[in-house]
Amino acid sequence: ISTLNNPFFVSVRKGVEEEAKKLGVNVKIVDAQNDPAKQANDISDLIQQKVDVLLINPVDSAAVSTSVAAANKASIPVLALDRSADKGTVASFIASDNVKGGEMAAEYIIQKLGEKVKVAELEGIPGASATRERGEGFHKVADQKLTVVARSKGLTVAENMLQANPDIQAIFAQNDEMALGAIEAAKSANKKIFIVGFDGTQDGLKAVEAGTMAATIAQQPELMGQQGLDAAVKVAKGEKVE
């Protein structure tokens, strides 16, 4: 798993573990702590231990390719969860339609605030396929119908972004953790900003209920984990999966 610091991935893990219990499968879970180098070492260790199948949630879709190739060479099937691998053979990839999610965020801003409003984007982990895809979907709509004034990565930048662009009316954050950071930044800048997050984490949903976040594009991380584990078991048995 890329990181257990984000509640989204904790839910993915829960889905995997609960399904494994149900099916009587042994699962070993390793946390890469958002470090591609640590993830490479983690996967290398698991290959050494001759696991039957690898279920990988990459930190970085390009960096993980070498590890996928190593598993391919060792004849250990690989499945990807939430983020894909750029290269190597993956038996199945279980994820949300992130491009569609990005489009939905832009469309919701337009629906509520109108066209050409000034919007900023907080981008996710660089190198992750989900980051690219959410951005791609968002820009498909936003570049034509909104005015994107700033794009940046991470939490601390939300404050600087609001200082540099005091007329920002909306923010699209590519995950709920960043959206919650943007809420704090808006609060300290004493601004009312329309914030759309992504993931539908518990904290994200609470913020929507409280009215501090306008919306979050919800995913189903537990189901993702569950389906990932189901597919992994099938692959390990030599059955075909989509």
mmCIF file of C-alpha atoms in Angstrom:
data_model
loop_
_atom_site.group_PDB
_atom_site.id
_atom_site.type_symbol
_atom_site.label_atom_id
_atom_site.label_comp_id
_atom_site.label_asym_id
_atom_site.label_seq_id
_atom_site.Cartn_x
_atom_site.Cartn_y
_atom_site.Cartn_z
ATOM 1 C CA ILE A 1 0.000 0.000 0.000
ATOM 2 C CA SER A 2 1.315 3.472 -0.870
ATOM 3 C CA THR A 3 0.578 5.017 2.551
ATOM 4 C CA LEU A 4 -1.500 4.234 5.623
ATOM 5 C CA ASN A 5 -1.331 7.906 6.579
ATOM 6 C CA ASN A 6 -4.331 8.623 4.359
ATOM 7 C CA PRO A 7 -7.664 7.214 5.643
ATOM 8 C CA PHE A 8 -8.608 6.296 2.080
ATOM 9 C CA PHE A 9 -5.892 3.631 1.926
ATOM 10 C CA VAL A 10 -6.726 2.437 5.441
ATOM 11 C CA SER A 11 -10.208 1.656 4.041
ATOM 12 C CA VAL A 12 -8.655 -0.160 1.056
ATOM 13 C CA ARG A 13 -6.638 -2.285 3.514
ATOM 14 C CA LYS A 14 -9.781 -3.018 5.547
ATOM 15 C CA GLY A 15 -11.551 -4.281 2.424
ATOM 16 C CA VAL A 16 -8.612 -6.561 1.595
ATOM 17 C CA GLU A 17 -8.294 -7.921 5.138
ATOM 18 C CA GLU A 18 -11.998 -8.598 5.657
ATOM 19 C CA GLU A 19 -12.323 -10.420 2.336
ATOM 20 C CA ALA A 20 -9.170 -12.432 3.081
ATOM 21 C CA LYS A 21 -10.669 -13.556 6.404
ATOM 22 C CA LYS A 22 -13.825 -14.607 4.601
ATOM 23 C CA LEU A 23 -11.879 -16.624 2.022
ATOM 24 C CA GLY A 24 -9.307 -18.015 4.471
ATOM 25 C CA VAL A 25 -6.372 -16.358 2.692
ATOM 26 C CA ASN A 26 -3.159 -15.133 4.346
ATOM 27 C CA VAL A 27 -2.386 -11.514 3.557
ATOM 28 C CA LYS A 28 0.755 -9.630 4.427
ATOM 29 C CA ILE A 29 0.349 -5.845 4.228
ATOM 30 C CA VAL A 30 3.304 -3.482 3.832
ATOM 31 C CA ASP A 31 3.150 0.326 4.011
ATOM 32 C CA ALA A 32 5.478 2.187 1.607
ATOM 33 C CA GLN A 33 4.951 5.477 3.511
ATOM 34 C CA ASN A 34 4.668 7.319 0.164
ATOM 35 C CA ASP A 35 8.297 6.461 -0.663
ATOM 36 C CA PRO A 36 8.863 4.801 -4.073
ATOM 37 C CA ALA A 37 12.267 3.463 -2.942
ATOM 38 C CA LYS A 38 10.756 1.843 0.154
ATOM 39 C CA GLN A 39 8.010 0.361 -1.996
ATOM 40 C CA ALA A 40 10.605 -1.157 -4.339
ATOM 41 C CA ASN A 41 12.330 -2.762 -1.314
ATOM 42 C CA ASP A 42 9.005 -3.969 0.086
ATOM 43 C CA ILE A 43 8.100 -5.668 -3.197
ATOM 44 C CA SER A 44 11.580 -7.144 -3.557
ATOM 45 C CA ASP A 45 11.250 -8.684 -0.050
ATOM 46 C CA LEU A 46 7.857 -10.161 -0.915
ATOM 47 C CA ILE A 47 9.254 -11.638 -4.152
ATOM 48 C CA GLN A 48 12.096 -13.210 -2.086
ATOM 49 C CA GLN A 49 9.463 -14.693 0.235
ATOM 50 C CA LYS A 50 7.844 -16.268 -2.846
ATOM 51 C CA VAL A 51 4.324 -14.935 -2.253
ATOM 52 C CA ASP A 52 1.681 -16.435 -4.549
ATOM 53 C CA VAL A 53 0.347 -13.125 -5.827
ATOM 54 C CA LEU A 54 1.086 -9.418 -5.403
ATOM 55 C CA LEU A 55 -1.587 -6.760 -4.982
ATOM 56 C CA ILE A 56 0.120 -3.383 -5.427
ATOM 57 C CA ASN A 57 -1.163 0.146 -4.770
ATOM 58 C CA PRO A 58 1.745 2.095 -6.327
ATOM 59 C CA VAL A 59 3.242 5.271 -4.852
ATOM 60 C CA ASP A 60 4.495 6.192 -8.317
ATOM 61 C CA SER A 61 3.141 4.524 -11.463
ATOM 62 C CA ALA A 62 6.426 4.889 -13.376
ATOM 63 C CA ALA A 63 8.774 3.915 -10.516
ATOM 64 C CA VAL A 64 6.816 0.762 -9.679
ATOM 65 C CA SER A 65 7.272 -0.575 -13.233
ATOM 66 C CA THR A 66 10.704 -2.080 -12.396
ATOM 67 C CA SER A 67 9.182 -3.966 -9.448
ATOM 68 C CA VAL A 68 6.302 -5.238 -11.586
ATOM 69 C CA ALA A 69 8.830 -6.481 -14.162
ATOM 70 C CA ALA A 70 10.794 -8.250 -11.390
ATOM 71 C CA ALA A 71 7.619 -9.990 -10.195
ATOM 72 C CA ASN A 72 6.774 -10.925 -13.805
ATOM 73 C CA LYS A 73 10.245 -12.478 -14.117
ATOM 74 C CA ALA A 74 9.691 -14.464 -10.911
ATOM 75 C CA SER A 75 6.319 -15.654 -12.326
ATOM 76 C CA ILE A 76 4.379 -13.967 -9.497
ATOM 77 C CA PRO A 77 1.142 -12.467 -10.831
ATOM 78 C CA VAL A 78 0.614 -8.758 -10.100
ATOM 79 C CA LEU A 79 -2.644 -6.819 -9.672
ATOM 80 C CA ALA A 80 -2.843 -3.036 -9.305
ATOM 81 C CA LEU A 81 -5.174 -1.190 -6.938
ATOM 82 C CA ASP A 82 -6.331 2.440 -7.308
ATOM 83 C CA ARG A 83 -3.234 3.378 -9.363
ATOM 84 C CA SER A 84 -1.789 1.577 -12.345
ATOM 85 C CA ALA A 85 1.771 0.639 -13.290
ATOM 86 C CA ASP A 86 3.109 2.350 -16.430
ATOM 87 C CA LYS A 87 5.000 -0.763 -17.570
ATOM 88 C CA GLY A 88 5.153 -4.486 -16.840
ATOM 89 C CA THR A 89 2.329 -7.016 -16.965
ATOM 90 C CA VAL A 90 -0.587 -6.495 -14.593
ATOM 91 C CA ALA A 91 -3.262 -9.219 -14.512
ATOM 92 C CA SER A 92 -6.002 -6.824 -13.415
ATOM 93 C CA PHE A 93 -6.403 -3.195 -12.370
ATOM 94 C CA ILE A 94 -9.125 -2.234 -9.888
ATOM 95 C CA ALA A 95 -9.847 1.490 -9.655
ATOM 96 C CA SER A 96 -12.436 4.228 -9.984
ATOM 97 C CA ASP A 97 -12.872 6.089 -13.260
ATOM 98 C CA ASN A 98 -10.622 8.954 -12.151
ATOM 99 C CA VAL A 99 -10.965 10.920 -15.410
ATOM 100 C CA LYS A 100 -14.745 10.925 -14.968
ATOM 101 C CA GLY A 101 -14.317 11.995 -11.329
ATOM 102 C CA GLY A 102 -12.236 14.999 -12.380
ATOM 103 C CA GLU A 103 -14.867 15.970 -14.945
ATOM 104 C CA MET A 104 -17.606 15.694 -12.307
ATOM 105 C CA ALA A 105 -15.718 18.100 -10.024
ATOM 106 C CA ALA A 106 -15.408 20.740 -12.752
ATOM 107 C CA GLU A 107 -19.037 20.287 -13.819
ATOM 108 C CA TYR A 108 -20.253 20.693 -10.241
ATOM 109 C CA ILE A 109 -18.334 23.961 -9.835
ATOM 110 C CA ILE A 110 -19.886 25.273 -13.084
ATOM 111 C CA GLN A 111 -23.366 24.106 -12.052
ATOM 112 C CA LYS A 112 -23.160 25.929 -8.720
ATOM 113 C CA LEU A 113 -21.032 29.016 -9.529
ATOM 114 C CA GLY A 114 -21.395 29.452 -13.288
ATOM 115 C CA GLU A 115 -18.798 29.539 -16.065
ATOM 116 C CA LYS A 116 -15.458 31.391 -16.073
ATOM 117 C CA VAL A 117 -15.171 31.615 -12.280
ATOM 118 C CA LYS A 118 -11.596 31.610 -10.992
ATOM 119 C CA VAL A 119 -10.625 28.191 -9.742
ATOM 120 C CA ALA A 120 -7.432 26.683 -8.327
ATOM 121 C CA GLU A 121 -6.357 23.053 -8.356
ATOM 122 C CA LEU A 122 -4.457 21.148 -5.665
ATOM 123 C CA GLU A 123 -2.750 18.203 -7.321
ATOM 124 C CA GLY A 124 -2.107 14.812 -5.739
ATOM 125 C CA ILE A 125 1.058 12.712 -5.465
ATOM 126 C CA PRO A 126 3.199 13.462 -8.544
ATOM 127 C CA GLY A 127 3.747 10.335 -10.627
ATOM 128 C CA ALA A 128 0.565 8.552 -9.522
ATOM 129 C CA SER A 129 -1.756 7.574 -12.368
ATOM 130 C CA ALA A 130 -4.799 8.755 -10.382
ATOM 131 C CA THR A 131 -3.263 12.254 -10.121
ATOM 132 C CA ARG A 132 -2.744 12.419 -13.887
ATOM 133 C CA GLU A 133 -6.237 11.104 -14.617
ATOM 134 C CA ARG A 134 -8.100 13.345 -12.159
ATOM 135 C CA GLY A 135 -6.229 16.340 -13.552
ATOM 136 C CA GLU A 136 -6.957 15.253 -17.114
ATOM 137 C CA GLY A 137 -10.698 14.929 -16.447
ATOM 138 C CA PHE A 138 -10.838 18.221 -14.571
ATOM 139 C CA HIS A 139 -8.995 20.143 -17.303
ATOM 140 C CA LYS A 140 -11.099 18.596 -20.073
ATOM 141 C CA VAL A 141 -13.970 20.691 -18.728
ATOM 142 C CA ALA A 142 -12.238 23.454 -16.744
ATOM 143 C CA ASP A 143 -9.909 24.660 -19.506
ATOM 144 C CA GLN A 144 -12.913 25.522 -21.641
ATOM 145 C CA LYS A 145 -15.468 26.675 -19.118
ATOM 146 C CA LEU A 146 -13.598 27.872 -16.027
ATOM 147 C CA THR A 147 -10.595 30.108 -15.421
ATOM 148 C CA VAL A 148 -7.843 28.018 -13.825
ATOM 149 C CA VAL A 149 -5.589 30.552 -12.104
ATOM 150 C CA ALA A 150 -3.312 28.287 -10.069
ATOM 151 C CA ARG A 151 -2.182 24.672 -9.837
ATOM 152 C CA SER A 152 0.011 23.307 -7.118
ATOM 153 C CA LYS A 153 0.802 20.320 -4.986
ATOM 154 C CA GLY A 154 0.134 19.831 -1.304
ATOM 155 C CA LEU A 155 -1.308 21.560 1.734
ATOM 156 C CA THR A 156 0.965 24.452 2.695
ATOM 157 C CA VAL A 157 0.594 25.837 -0.811
ATOM 158 C CA ALA A 158 -3.149 26.425 -0.400
ATOM 159 C CA GLU A 159 -2.381 29.385 1.889
ATOM 160 C CA ASN A 160 0.196 30.867 -0.507
ATOM 161 C CA MET A 161 -2.160 30.293 -3.404
ATOM 162 C CA LEU A 162 -4.950 32.262 -1.740
ATOM 163 C CA GLN A 163 -2.540 35.096 -0.940
ATOM 164 C CA ALA A 164 -1.274 35.244 -4.510
ATOM 165 C CA ASN A 165 -4.780 34.983 -6.008
ATOM 166 C CA PRO A 166 -7.204 36.682 -3.611
ATOM 167 C CA ASP A 167 -10.056 36.386 -6.113
ATOM 168 C CA ILE A 168 -10.121 32.559 -6.226
ATOM 169 C CA GLN A 169 -13.728 31.420 -5.879
ATOM 170 C CA ALA A 170 -13.320 27.657 -6.013
ATOM 171 C CA ILE A 171 -10.704 24.989 -5.325
ATOM 172 C CA PHE A 172 -10.612 21.446 -6.694
ATOM 173 C CA ALA A 173 -8.468 19.276 -4.413
ATOM 174 C CA GLN A 174 -7.504 15.896 -5.823
ATOM 175 C CA ASN A 175 -8.031 14.200 -2.473
ATOM 176 C CA ASP A 176 -10.002 14.927 0.688
ATOM 177 C CA GLU A 177 -6.887 15.343 2.839
ATOM 178 C CA MET A 178 -5.844 18.321 0.687
ATOM 179 C CA ALA A 179 -9.416 19.615 0.559
ATOM 180 C CA LEU A 180 -9.457 19.678 4.379
ATOM 181 C CA GLY A 181 -6.171 21.614 4.287
ATOM 182 C CA ALA A 182 -7.731 24.073 1.833
ATOM 183 C CA ILE A 183 -10.670 24.563 4.222
ATOM 184 C CA GLU A 184 -8.198 25.530 6.962
ATOM 185 C CA ALA A 185 -6.352 27.864 4.583
ATOM 186 C CA ALA A 186 -9.617 29.542 3.545
ATOM 187 C CA LYS A 187 -10.565 29.913 7.207
ATOM 188 C CA SER A 188 -7.291 31.610 8.123
ATOM 189 C CA ALA A 189 -7.588 33.882 5.073
ATOM 190 C CA ASN A 190 -11.139 34.680 6.177
ATOM 191 C CA LYS A 191 -12.531 33.696 2.766
ATOM 192 C CA LYS A 192 -15.604 31.759 1.702
ATOM 193 C CA ILE A 193 -14.381 29.365 -0.970
ATOM 194 C CA PHE A 194 -16.236 26.614 -2.819
ATOM 195 C CA ILE A 195 -14.102 23.516 -2.212
ATOM 196 C CA VAL A 196 -14.545 20.170 -3.968
ATOM 197 C CA GLY A 197 -12.546 17.194 -2.691
ATOM 198 C CA PHE A 198 -12.080 13.647 -3.962
ATOM 199 C CA ASP A 199 -12.375 10.220 -2.230
ATOM 200 C CA GLY A 200 -15.405 10.526 0.045
ATOM 201 C CA THR A 201 -13.407 9.732 3.197
ATOM 202 C CA GLN A 202 -15.202 9.940 6.553
ATOM 203 C CA ASP A 203 -13.600 13.304 7.347
ATOM 204 C CA GLY A 204 -14.478 14.529 3.849
ATOM 205 C CA LEU A 205 -18.118 13.533 4.274
ATOM 206 C CA LYS A 206 -18.211 15.205 7.702
ATOM 207 C CA ALA A 207 -16.912 18.438 6.143
ATOM 208 C CA VAL A 208 -19.618 18.261 3.452
ATOM 209 C CA GLU A 209 -22.267 17.752 6.156
ATOM 210 C CA ALA A 210 -20.824 20.679 8.125
ATOM 211 C CA GLY A 211 -20.983 22.846 4.999
ATOM 212 C CA THR A 212 -17.248 23.645 4.968
ATOM 213 C CA MET A 213 -16.648 21.473 1.875
ATOM 214 C CA ALA A 214 -19.021 21.885 -1.079
ATOM 215 C CA ALA A 215 -18.711 18.298 -2.304
ATOM 216 C CA THR A 216 -16.419 15.308 -2.555
ATOM 217 C CA ILE A 217 -16.215 12.865 -5.462
ATOM 218 C CA ALA A 218 -16.795 9.628 -3.557
ATOM 219 C CA GLN A 219 -14.991 6.374 -4.215
ATOM 220 C CA GLN A 220 -15.544 2.963 -2.637
ATOM 221 C CA PRO A 221 -12.143 2.031 -1.186
ATOM 222 C CA GLU A 222 -13.355 -0.976 0.824
ATOM 223 C CA LEU A 223 -15.052 -2.431 -2.238
ATOM 224 C CA MET A 224 -11.850 -1.757 -4.205
ATOM 225 C CA GLY A 225 -9.853 -3.755 -1.645
ATOM 226 C CA GLN A 226 -12.447 -6.517 -1.612
ATOM 227 C CA GLN A 227 -12.565 -6.857 -5.399
ATOM 228 C CA GLY A 228 -8.777 -6.660 -5.556
ATOM 229 C CA LEU A 229 -8.438 -9.569 -3.153
ATOM 230 C CA ASP A 230 -11.119 -11.601 -4.973
ATOM 231 C CA ALA A 231 -9.322 -11.088 -8.280
ATOM 232 C CA ALA A 232 -5.934 -11.903 -6.693
ATOM 233 C CA VAL A 233 -7.245 -15.231 -5.381
ATOM 234 C CA LYS A 234 -8.650 -16.111 -8.809
ATOM 235 C CA VAL A 235 -5.357 -15.241 -10.503
ATOM 236 C CA ALA A 236 -3.389 -17.316 -7.959
ATOM 237 C CA LYS A 237 -5.641 -20.279 -8.806
ATOM 238 C CA GLY A 238 -4.922 -19.779 -12.485
ATOM 239 C CA GLU A 239 -8.435 -18.526 -13.286
ATOM 240 C CA LYS A 240 -9.079 -15.756 -15.808
ATOM 241 C CA VAL A 241 -9.963 -12.247 -14.566
ATOM 242 C CA GLU A 242 -10.984 -9.094 -16.400
#
